[in-house]
Amino acid sequence: SQPLPGHQATELQSKVVPSKQILHSDNMEMEPETMETKSVTDYFSKLHMGSLVYSCTSKRKNK
Amino acid sequence: RMEASCLELALEGERLCKAGDCRAGVSFFEAAVQVGTEDLRTLSAIYSQLGNAYFYLHEYAKALEYHHHDLTLARTIGDLLGEAKASGNLGNTLKVLGNFEEAIVCCQRHLDISRELNDKVGEARALYNLGNVYHSKGKNVASAGTHDPGELPDDVKNALEKAANYYEENLTIVTELGDRAAQGRAFGNLGNTHYLLGNFRSAVLAHEQRLLIAKEFGDRSAERRAYSNLGNAYIFLGEFETAAEYYKKTLQLARQLKDRAVEAQACYSLGNTYTLLQDYEKAIDYHLKHLVIAQELHDKIGEGRACWSLGNAYTALGNHDQAIHFAERHLEISREVGDRSGELTARLNLSDLQMVLGLSYSTNNSMMSESHVVENSLNGTRPRVGRRHSMENMELMKLTPEKVQNWN
């Protein structure tokens, strides 16, 4: 799980200065969101590694 | 075999997304979905990553779709951890889309399952997400009105206080876990929540912690964010000199990071800060820098705002020629972008300047004679941005909280 680079709710306003910021500075800088991550290898390793390890070790034993 | 092919495509998608090329990653994941697989856990992982890739690409409707598929699948196969993750991602996506109530339900589900599984890391992350949803909810309602930080209706205040509580709860856990990066994120957003609540001293304390952690990690983007947020908080504490110092650090880092938009933002903040300090030469210097970048980025609205600020600063210095030049440019740009309130402000500014310079100016400029029509069309309502005279005497006061009112 890793944070994604910060995105800002896109205002259809200035690319630089938010609409509310007329005189005072009101451009808060938020921290990035964190998204939960999954990977096909998480499941792949659980599913297939067992049998792979088994086949390797059994081959070795057979030698 | 088809199975291997789907897996291979998905693995390539993962590799590309990790390398930062989400667009290409998405193509591979979608190809993997097309090929299909009977392994529902693999499919769930593909949906989840597709959702995150679209989130990263700011295509939130697509992100929503895939995280929803992932959630359904996780529930179908009884994968509780998978369900928690999908719920969290769905919650974050719903938040960005402004659907706060559903976002809260999803993030709460993430939290409940994490607690059920005694998953401390998951619990902390769910608390952070919940904080973010309540923060966005509060900010969203607040921005519909015209409030300054610290002047809030009850529903906004409630949402922001909930956000602060969730960030605090998150901080307790991530501190126990010794996760400094997560602490940094929580401090940053907690600081911004305190800022909106008008607790500017608490905001400073949180952003100082954020700054410390950013430096520990050598994370210059986070460092720049902390400087900028500290500058904002010091503005509202009425400590403009300190604010200027932080904005200068922001500007320095923005230049190092070669982020022109952020550089422009820092110049604009500095221009405003020096206006508050009544050092109009410096204000003009920074507003001109902002203007140049706004033009470079083809940012018409930013350009208009720079012209408005420059017009005010030149008026304060008594340089009426430059003031008129920028007021006219502001009017032109406001018309071009269809900014009605900007147009009204520009007309009022020009008519003020006309008064100062005498009537001779109006005879060779047709824009001037129209100004009375605009004032009639206001039907007694004042434009939000006042005349320049009032800017010096009143607007600054209105825009800054009571604490600052003795600044001059």
Short mmCIF file of N, CA and C in Angstrom, two decimals, chain B residues 31 66 130 163 167 240 265 352:
data_model
loop_
_atom_site.label_atom_id
_atom_site.label_comp_id
_atom_site.label_asym_id
_atom_site.label_seq_id
_atom_site.Cartn_x
_atom_site.Cartn_y
_atom_site.Cartn_z
N ALA B 31 -6.70 -5.56 -20.96
CA ALA B 31 -6.50 -6.74 -21.80
C ALA B 31 -6.61 -8.01 -20.97
N TYR B 66 -14.45 0.15 -11.06
CA TYR B 66 -13.58 -1.00 -10.79
C TYR B 66 -13.47 -1.31 -9.31
N LEU B 130 -11.02 8.27 6.84
CA LEU B 130 -12.23 8.88 7.42
C LEU B 130 -11.98 10.36 7.73
N ALA B 163 -13.12 15.26 11.66
CA ALA B 163 -11.88 15.01 10.91
C ALA B 163 -10.68 15.08 11.85
N TYR B 167 -7.96 12.11 12.69
CA TYR B 167 -6.51 12.27 12.49
C TYR B 167 -5.76 12.00 13.81
N PHE B 240 2.75 38.72 9.60
CA PHE B 240 2.99 38.75 8.15
C PHE B 240 4.46 38.55 7.79
N GLN B 265 2.08 30.46 -7.59
CA GLN B 265 1.26 30.52 -6.38
C GLN B 265 2.03 31.19 -5.24
N ASP B 352 -13.11 54.90 -10.16
CA ASP B 352 -12.40 55.55 -9.05
C ASP B 352 -11.18 56.30 -9.56
#
